[in-house]
CSV table of N, CA and C in Angstrom, one decimal:
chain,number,residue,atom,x,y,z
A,1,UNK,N,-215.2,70.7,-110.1
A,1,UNK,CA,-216.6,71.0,-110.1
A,1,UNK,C,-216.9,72.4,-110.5
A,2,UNK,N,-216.3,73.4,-110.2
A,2,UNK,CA,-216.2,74.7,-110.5
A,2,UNK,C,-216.0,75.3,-112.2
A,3,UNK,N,-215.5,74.0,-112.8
A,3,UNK,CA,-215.2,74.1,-113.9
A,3,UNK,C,-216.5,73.6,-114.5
A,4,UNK,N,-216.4,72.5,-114.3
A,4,UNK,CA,-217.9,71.9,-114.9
A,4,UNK,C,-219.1,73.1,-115.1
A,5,UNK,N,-219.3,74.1,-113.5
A,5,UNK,CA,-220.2,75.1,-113.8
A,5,UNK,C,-220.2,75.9,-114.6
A,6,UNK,N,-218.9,76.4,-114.4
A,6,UNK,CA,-218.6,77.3,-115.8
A,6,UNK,C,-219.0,77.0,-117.0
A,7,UNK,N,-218.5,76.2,-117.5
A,7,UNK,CA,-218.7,75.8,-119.0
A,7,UNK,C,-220.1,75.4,-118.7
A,8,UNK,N,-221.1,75.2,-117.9
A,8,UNK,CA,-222.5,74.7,-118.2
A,8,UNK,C,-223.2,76.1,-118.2
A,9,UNK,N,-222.5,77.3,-117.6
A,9,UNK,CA,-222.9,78.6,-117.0
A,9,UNK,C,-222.4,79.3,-118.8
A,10,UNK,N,-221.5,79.2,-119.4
A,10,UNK,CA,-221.0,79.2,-120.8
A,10,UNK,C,-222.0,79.2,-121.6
A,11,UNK,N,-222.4,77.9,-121.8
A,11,UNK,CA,-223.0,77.1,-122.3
A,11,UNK,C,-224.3,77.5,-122.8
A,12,UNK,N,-224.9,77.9,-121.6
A,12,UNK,CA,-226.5,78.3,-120.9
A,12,UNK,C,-226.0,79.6,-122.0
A,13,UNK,N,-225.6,80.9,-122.1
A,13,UNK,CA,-225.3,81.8,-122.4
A,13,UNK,C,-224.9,82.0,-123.7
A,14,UNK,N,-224.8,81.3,-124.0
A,14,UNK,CA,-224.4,81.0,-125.4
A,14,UNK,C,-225.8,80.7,-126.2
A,15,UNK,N,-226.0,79.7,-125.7
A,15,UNK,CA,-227.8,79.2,-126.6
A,15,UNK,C,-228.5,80.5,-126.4
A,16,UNK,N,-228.7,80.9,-125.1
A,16,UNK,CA,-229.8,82.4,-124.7
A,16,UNK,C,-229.2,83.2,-125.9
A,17,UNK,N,-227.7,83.6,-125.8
A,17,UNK,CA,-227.4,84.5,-127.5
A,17,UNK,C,-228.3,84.4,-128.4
A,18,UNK,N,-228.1,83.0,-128.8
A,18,UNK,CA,-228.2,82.2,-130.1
A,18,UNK,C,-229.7,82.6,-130.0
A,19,UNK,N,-230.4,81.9,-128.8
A,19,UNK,CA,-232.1,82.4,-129.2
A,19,UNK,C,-232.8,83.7,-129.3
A,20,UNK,N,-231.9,84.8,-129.0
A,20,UNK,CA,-232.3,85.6,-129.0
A,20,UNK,C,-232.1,86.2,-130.5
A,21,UNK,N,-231.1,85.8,-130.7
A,21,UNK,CA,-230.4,86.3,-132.4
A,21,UNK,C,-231.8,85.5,-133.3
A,22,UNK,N,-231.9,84.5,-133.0
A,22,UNK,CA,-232.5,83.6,-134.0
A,22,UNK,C,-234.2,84.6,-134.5
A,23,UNK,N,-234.5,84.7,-132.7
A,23,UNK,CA,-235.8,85.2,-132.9
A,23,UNK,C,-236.0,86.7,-133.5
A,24,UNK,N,-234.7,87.2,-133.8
A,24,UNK,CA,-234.7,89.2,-134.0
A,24,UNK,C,-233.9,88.9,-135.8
A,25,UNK,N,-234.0,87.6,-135.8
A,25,UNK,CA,-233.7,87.0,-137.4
A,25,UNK,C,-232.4,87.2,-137.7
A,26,UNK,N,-231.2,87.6,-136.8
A,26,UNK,CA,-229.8,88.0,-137.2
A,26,UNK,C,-229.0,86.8,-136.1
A,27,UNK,N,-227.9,86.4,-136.3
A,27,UNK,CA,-226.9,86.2,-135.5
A,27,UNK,C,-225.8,87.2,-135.3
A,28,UNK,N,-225.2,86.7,-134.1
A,28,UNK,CA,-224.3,88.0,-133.4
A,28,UNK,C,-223.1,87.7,-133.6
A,29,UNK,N,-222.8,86.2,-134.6
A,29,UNK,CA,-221.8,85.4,-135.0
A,29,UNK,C,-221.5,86.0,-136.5
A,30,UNK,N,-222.7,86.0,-137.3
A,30,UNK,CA,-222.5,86.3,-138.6
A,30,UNK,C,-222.9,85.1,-139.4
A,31,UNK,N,-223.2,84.2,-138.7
A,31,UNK,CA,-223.9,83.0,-139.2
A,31,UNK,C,-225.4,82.8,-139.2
A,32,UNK,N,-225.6,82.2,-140.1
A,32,UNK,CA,-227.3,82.0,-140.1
A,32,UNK,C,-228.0,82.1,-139.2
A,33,UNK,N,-229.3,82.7,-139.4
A,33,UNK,CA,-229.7,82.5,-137.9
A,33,UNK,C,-230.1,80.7,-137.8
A,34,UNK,N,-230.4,80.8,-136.2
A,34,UNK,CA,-230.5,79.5,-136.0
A,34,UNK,C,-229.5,77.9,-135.7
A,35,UNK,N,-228.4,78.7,-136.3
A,35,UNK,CA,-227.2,77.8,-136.3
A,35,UNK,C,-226.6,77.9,-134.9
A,36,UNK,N,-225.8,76.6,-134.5
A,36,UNK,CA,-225.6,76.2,-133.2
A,36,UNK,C,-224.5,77.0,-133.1
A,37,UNK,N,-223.4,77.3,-132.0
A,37,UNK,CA,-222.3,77.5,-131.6
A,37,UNK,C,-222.0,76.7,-130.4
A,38,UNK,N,-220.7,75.7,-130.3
A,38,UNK,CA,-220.5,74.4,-130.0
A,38,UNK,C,-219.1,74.1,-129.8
A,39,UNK,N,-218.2,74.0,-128.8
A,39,UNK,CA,-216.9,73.8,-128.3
A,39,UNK,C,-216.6,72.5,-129.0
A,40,UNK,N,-215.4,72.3,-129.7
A,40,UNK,CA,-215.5,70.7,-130.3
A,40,UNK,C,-216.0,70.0,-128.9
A,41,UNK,N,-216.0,68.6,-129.5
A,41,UNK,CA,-216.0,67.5,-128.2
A,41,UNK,C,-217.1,67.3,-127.5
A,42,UNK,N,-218.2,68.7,-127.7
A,42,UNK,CA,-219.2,68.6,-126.9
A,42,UNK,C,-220.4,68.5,-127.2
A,43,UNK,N,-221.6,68.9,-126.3
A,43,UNK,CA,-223.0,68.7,-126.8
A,43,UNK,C,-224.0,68.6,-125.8
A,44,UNK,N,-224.7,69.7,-126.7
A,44,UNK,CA,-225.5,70.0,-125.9
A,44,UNK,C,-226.9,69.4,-125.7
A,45,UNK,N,-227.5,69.0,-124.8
A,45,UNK,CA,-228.9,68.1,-124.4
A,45,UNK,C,-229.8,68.7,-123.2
A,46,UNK,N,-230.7,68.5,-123.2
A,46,UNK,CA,-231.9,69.0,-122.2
A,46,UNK,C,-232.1,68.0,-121.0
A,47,UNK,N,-231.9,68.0,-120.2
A,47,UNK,CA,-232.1,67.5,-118.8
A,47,UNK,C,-232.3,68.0,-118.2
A,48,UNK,N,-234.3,67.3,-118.5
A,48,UNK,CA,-235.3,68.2,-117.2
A,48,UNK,C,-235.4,69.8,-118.0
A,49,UNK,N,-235.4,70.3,-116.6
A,49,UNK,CA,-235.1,72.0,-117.5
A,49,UNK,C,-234.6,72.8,-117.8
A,50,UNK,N,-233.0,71.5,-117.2
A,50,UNK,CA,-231.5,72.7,-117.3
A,50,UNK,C,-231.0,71.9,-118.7
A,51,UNK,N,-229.8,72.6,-119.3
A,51,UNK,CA,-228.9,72.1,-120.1
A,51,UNK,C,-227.7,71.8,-119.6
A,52,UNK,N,-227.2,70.6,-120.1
A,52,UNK,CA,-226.0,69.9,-119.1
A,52,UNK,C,-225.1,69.4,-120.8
A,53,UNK,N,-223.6,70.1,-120.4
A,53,UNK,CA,-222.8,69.9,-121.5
A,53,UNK,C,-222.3,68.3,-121.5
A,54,UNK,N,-222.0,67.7,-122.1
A,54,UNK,CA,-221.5,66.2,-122.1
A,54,UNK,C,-220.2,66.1,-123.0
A,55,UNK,N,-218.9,65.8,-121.8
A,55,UNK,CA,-217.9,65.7,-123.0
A,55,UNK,C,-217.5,64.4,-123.5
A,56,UNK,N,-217.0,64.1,-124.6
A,56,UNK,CA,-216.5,62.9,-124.8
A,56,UNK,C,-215.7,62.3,-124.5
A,57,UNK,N,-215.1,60.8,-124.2
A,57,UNK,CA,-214.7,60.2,-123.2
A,57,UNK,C,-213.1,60.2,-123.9
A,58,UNK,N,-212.1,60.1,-123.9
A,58,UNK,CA,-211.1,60.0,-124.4
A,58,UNK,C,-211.0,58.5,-124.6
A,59,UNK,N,-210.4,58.3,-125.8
A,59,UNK,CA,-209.9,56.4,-126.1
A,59,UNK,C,-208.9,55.8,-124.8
A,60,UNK,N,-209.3,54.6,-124.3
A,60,UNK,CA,-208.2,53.7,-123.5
A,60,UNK,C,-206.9,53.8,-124.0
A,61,UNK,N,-205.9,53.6,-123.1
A,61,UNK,CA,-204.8,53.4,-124.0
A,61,UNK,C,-204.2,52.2,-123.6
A,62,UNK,N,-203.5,50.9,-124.1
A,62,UNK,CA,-203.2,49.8,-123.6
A,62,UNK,C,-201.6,50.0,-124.8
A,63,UNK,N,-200.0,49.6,-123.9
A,63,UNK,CA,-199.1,49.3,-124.4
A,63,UNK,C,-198.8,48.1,-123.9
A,64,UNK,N,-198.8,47.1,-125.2
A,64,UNK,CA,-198.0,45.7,-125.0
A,64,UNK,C,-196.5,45.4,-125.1
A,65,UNK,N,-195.7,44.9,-124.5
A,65,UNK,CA,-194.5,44.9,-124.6
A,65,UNK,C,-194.3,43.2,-125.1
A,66,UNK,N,-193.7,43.4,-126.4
A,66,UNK,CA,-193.1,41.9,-127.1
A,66,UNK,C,-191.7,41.5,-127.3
A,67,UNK,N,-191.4,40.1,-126.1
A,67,UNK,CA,-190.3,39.7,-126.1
A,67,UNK,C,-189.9,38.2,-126.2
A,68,UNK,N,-189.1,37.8,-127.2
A,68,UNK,CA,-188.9,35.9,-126.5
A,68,UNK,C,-189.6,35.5,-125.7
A,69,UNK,N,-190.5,34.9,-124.9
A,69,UNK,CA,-191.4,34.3,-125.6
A,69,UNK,C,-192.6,34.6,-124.5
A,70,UNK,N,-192.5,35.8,-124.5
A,70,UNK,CA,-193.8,36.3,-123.7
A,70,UNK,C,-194.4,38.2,-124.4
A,71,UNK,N,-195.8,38.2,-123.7
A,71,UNK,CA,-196.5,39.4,-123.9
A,71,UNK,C,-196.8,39.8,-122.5
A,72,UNK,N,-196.9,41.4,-122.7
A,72,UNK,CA,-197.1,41.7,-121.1
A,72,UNK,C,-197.9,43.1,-121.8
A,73,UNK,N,-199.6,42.8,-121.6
A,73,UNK,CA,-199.9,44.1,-121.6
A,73,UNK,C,-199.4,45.0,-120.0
A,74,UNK,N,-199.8,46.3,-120.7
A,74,UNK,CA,-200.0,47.3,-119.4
A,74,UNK,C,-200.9,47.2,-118.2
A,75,UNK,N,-202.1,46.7,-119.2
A,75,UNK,CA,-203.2,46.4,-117.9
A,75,UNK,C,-203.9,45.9,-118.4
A,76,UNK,N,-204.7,44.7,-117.5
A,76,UNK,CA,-206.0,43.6,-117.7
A,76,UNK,C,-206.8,44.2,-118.0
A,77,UNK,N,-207.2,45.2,-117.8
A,77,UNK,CA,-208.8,45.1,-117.5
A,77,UNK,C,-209.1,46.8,-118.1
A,78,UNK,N,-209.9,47.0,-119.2
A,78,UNK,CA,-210.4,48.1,-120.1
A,78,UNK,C,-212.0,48.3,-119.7
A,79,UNK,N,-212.2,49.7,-120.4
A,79,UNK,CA,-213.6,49.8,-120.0
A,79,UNK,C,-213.7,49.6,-121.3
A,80,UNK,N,-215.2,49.5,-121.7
A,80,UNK,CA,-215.6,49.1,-123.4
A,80,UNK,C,-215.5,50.2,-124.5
A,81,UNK,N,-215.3,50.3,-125.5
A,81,UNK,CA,-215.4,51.7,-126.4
A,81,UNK,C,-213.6,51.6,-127.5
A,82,UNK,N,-213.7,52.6,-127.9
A,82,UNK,CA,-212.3,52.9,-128.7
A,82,UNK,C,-211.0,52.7,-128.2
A,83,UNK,N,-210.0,52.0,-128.0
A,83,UNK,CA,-208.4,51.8,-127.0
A,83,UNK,C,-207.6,52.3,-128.4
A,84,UNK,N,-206.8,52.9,-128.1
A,84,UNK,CA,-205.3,53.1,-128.8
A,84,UNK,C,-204.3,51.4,-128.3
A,85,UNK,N,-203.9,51.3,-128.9
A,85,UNK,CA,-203.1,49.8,-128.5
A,85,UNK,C,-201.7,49.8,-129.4
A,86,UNK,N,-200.6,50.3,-128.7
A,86,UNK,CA,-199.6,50.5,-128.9
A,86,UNK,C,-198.4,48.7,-129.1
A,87,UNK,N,-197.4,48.3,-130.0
A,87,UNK,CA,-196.9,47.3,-129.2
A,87,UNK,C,-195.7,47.6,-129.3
A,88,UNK,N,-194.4,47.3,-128.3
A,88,UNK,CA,-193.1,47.9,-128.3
A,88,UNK,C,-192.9,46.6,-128.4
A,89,UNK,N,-192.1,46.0,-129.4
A,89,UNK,CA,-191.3,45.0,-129.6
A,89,UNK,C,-189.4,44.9,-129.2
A,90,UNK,N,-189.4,44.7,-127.9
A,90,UNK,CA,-188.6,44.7,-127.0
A,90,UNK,C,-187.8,43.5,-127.4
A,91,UNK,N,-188.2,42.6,-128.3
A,91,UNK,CA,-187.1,41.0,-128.6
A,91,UNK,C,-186.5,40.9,-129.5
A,92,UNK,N,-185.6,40.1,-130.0
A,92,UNK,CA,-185.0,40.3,-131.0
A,92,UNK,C,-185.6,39.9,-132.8
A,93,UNK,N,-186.3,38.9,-132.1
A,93,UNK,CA,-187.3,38.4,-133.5
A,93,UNK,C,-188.6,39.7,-133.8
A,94,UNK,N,-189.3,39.4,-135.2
A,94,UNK,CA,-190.5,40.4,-135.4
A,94,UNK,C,-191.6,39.5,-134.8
A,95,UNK,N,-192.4,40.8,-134.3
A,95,UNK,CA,-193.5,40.4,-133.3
A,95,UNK,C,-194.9,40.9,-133.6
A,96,UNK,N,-196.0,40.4,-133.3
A,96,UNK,CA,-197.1,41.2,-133.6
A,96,UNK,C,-198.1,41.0,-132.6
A,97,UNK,N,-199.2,41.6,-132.6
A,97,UNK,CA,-200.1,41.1,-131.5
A,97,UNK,C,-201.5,41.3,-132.2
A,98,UNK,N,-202.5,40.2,-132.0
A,98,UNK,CA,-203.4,39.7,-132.4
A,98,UNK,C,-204.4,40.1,-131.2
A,99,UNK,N,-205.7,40.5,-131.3
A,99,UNK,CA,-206.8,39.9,-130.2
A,99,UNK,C,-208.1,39.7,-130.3
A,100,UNK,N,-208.6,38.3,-130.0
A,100,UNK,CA,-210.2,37.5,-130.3
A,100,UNK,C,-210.8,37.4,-129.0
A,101,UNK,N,-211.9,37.5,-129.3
A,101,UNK,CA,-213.2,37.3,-128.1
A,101,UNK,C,-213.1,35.9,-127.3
A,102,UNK,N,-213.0,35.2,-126.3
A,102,UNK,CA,-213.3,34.4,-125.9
A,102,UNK,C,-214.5,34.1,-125.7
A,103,UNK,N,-214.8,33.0,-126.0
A,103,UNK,CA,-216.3,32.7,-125.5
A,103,UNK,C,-216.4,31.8,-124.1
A,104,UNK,N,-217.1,31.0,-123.5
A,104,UNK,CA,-217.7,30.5,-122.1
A,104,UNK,C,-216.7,29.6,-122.4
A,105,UNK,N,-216.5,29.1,-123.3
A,105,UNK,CA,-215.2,27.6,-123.0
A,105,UNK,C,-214.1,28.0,-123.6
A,106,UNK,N,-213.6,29.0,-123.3
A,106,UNK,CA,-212.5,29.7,-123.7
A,106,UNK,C,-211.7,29.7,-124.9
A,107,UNK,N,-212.7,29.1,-125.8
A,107,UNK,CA,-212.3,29.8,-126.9
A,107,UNK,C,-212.1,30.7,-128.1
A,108,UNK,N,-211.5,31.1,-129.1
A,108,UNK,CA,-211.0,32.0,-129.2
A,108,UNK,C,-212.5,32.4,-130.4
A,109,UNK,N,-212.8,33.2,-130.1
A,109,UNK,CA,-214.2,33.7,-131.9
A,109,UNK,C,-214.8,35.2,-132.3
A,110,UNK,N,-215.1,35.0,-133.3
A,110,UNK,CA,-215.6,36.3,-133.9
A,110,UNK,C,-214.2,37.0,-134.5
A,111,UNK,N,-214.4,38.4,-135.1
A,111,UNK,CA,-213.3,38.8,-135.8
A,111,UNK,C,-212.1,39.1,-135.1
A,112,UNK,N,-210.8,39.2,-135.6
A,112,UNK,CA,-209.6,39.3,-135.2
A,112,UNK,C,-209.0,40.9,-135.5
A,113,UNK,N,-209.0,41.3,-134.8
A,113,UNK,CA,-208.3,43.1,-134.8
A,113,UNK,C,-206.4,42.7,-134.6
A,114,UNK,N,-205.6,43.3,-134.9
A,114,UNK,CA,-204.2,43.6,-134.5
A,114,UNK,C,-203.6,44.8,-134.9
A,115,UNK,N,-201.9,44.6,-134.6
A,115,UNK,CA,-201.5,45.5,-134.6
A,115,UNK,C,-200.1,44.7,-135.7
A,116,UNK,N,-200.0,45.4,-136.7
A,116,UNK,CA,-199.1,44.6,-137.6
A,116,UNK,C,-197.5,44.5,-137.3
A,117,UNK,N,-197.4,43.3,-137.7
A,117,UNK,CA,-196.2,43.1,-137.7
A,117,UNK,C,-194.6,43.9,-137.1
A,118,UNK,N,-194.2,44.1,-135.8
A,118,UNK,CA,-192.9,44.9,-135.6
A,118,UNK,C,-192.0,44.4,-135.7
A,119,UNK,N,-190.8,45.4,-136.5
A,119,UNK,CA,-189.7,44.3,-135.9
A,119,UNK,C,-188.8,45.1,-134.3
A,120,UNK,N,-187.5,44.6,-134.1
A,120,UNK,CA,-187.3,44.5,-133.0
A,120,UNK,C,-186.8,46.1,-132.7
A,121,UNK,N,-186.9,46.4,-132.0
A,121,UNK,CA,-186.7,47.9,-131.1
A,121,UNK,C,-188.0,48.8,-131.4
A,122,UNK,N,-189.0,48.3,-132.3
A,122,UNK,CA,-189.8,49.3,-132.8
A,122,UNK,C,-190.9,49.5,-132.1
A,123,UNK,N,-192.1,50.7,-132.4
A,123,UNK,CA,-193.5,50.2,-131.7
A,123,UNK,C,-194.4,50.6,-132.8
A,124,UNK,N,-195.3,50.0,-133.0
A,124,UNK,CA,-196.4,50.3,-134.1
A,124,UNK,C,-197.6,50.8,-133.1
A,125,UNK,N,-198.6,51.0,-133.7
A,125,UNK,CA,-200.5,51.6,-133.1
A,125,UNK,C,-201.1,51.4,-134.0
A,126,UNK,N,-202.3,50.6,-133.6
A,126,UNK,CA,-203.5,50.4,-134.2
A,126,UNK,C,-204.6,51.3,-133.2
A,127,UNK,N,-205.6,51.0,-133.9
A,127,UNK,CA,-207.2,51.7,-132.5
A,127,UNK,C,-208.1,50.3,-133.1
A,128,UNK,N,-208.4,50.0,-131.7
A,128,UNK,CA,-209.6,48.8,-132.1
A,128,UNK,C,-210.5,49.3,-131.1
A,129,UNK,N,-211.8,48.7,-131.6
A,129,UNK,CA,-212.9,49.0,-130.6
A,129,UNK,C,-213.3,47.6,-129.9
A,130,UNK,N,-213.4,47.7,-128.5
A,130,UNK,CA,-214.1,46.1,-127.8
A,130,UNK,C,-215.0,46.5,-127.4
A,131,UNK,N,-215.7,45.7,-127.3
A,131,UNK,CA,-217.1,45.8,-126.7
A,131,UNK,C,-217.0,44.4,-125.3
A,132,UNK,N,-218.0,44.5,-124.5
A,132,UNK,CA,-217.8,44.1,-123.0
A,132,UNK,C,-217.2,42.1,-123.5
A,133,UNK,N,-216.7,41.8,-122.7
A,133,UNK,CA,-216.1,40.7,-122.8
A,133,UNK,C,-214.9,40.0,-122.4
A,134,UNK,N,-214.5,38.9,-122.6
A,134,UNK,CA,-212.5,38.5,-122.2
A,134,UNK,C,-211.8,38.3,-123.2
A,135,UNK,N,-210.8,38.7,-123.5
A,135,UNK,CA,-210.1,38.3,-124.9
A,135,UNK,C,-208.7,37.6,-124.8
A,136,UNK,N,-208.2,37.0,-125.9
A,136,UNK,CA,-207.1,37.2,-125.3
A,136,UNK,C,-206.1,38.0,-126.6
A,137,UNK,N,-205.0,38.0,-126.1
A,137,UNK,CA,-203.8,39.3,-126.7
A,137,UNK,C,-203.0,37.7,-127.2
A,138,UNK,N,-202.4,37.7,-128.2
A,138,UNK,CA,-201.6,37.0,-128.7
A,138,UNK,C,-200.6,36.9,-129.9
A,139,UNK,N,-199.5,36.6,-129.5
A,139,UNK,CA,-198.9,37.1,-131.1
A,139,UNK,C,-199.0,35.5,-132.1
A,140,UNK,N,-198.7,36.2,-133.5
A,140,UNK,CA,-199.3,35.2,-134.3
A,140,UNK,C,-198.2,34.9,-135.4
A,141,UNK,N,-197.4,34.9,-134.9
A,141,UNK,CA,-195.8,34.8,-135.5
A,141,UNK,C,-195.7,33.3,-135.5
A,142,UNK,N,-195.6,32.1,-137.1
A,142,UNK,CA,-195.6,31.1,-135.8
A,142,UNK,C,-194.7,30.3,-135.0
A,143,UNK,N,-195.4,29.9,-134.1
A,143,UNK,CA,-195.2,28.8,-133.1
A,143,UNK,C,-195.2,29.9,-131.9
A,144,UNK,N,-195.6,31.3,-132.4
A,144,UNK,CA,-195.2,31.9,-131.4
A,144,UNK,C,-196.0,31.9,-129.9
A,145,UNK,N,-197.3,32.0,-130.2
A,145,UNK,CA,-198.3,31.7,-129.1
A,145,UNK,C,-198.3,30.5,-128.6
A,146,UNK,N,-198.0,29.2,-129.1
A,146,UNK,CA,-197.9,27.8,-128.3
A,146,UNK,C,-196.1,27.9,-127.4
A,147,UNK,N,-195.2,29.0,-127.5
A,147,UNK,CA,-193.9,29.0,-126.7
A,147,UNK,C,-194.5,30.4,-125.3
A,148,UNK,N,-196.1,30.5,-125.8
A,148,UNK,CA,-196.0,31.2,-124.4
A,148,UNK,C,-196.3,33.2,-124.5
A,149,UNK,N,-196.4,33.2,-125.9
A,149,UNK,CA,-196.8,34.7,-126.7
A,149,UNK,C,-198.0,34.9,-126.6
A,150,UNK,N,-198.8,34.8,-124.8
A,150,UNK,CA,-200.5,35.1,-125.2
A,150,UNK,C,-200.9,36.0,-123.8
A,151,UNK,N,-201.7,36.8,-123.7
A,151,UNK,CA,-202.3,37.1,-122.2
A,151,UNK,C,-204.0,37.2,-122.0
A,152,UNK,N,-204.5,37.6,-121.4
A,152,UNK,CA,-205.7,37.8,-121.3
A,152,UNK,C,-206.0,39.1,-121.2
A,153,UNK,N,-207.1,39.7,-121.2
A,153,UNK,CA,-207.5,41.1,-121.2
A,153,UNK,C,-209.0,40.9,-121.2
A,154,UNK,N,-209.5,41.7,-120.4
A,154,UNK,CA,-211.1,41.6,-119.5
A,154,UNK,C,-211.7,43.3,-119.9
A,155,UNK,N,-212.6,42.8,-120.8
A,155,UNK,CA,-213.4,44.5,-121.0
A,155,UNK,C,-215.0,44.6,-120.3
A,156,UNK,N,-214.9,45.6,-119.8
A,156,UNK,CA,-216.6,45.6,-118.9
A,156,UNK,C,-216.4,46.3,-117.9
């Protein structure tokens, strides 16, 4: 919490600079007047009559482990937005992992994101974006998903 003040106490002090520079027609930066000064990541917005910094959320991260003849994500359940999605191919065959939207009768629709092709001891990374929903995770090697290569995963 202490921190949060700071950087909003920062923040506050930084634009008063800036407005002050803007309106005496110089910056104290050496930049235009008028021009923002801005910590990556962040941003600045008016709430009410204070200014409140907003930082950006960092990407989910989900690692799948692929083996004879199963998938094991890390964890069910993601919040919605950007995931890093890692797969360590732990079996001896090459493995991949696939993932579709389920719909109310559980089946599989709309576009298909993955992570290509590993072979064995390796890990590859893709970034996909989900939006709220149930999916499932499956590799698409075939016959590989009907021997038991699928999981679920829940975003919301």
């Amino acid at each position: 919490m202490r921190l949060r003040r700071c950087i909003t106490l920062l923040l506050l002090a930084m634009v008063a600079v800036a407005a002050a520079a803007a309106s005496a027609g110089a910056s104290p930066t050496g930049r235009p007047a008028g021009t923002s000064i801005r910590p990556a990541g962040t941003s600045i917005r008016p709430a009410g009559t204070r200014f409140q910094a907003q930082v950006e959320t960092p990407p989910a991260r989900l690692l799948v482990y692929a083996q004879e003849w199963s998938l094991w994500p890390s964890r069910s359940t993601l919040k919605p937005g950007h995931v890093i999605v890692q797969l360590w191919n732990r079996g001896q065959d090459a493995h991949d992992v696939r993932i579709r939207r389920l719909n109310r009768d559980g089946a599989m629709v709309g576009p298909t994101q993955g992570v290509p092709v590993t072979q064995s001891g390796q890990i590859r990374q893709a970034n996909w974006h989900l939006s709220k929903g149930t999916y499932e995770l499956y590799c698409s090697m075939p016959g590989h998903m009907k021997l038991g290569m699928h999981a679920r995963l829940t975003v919301g």
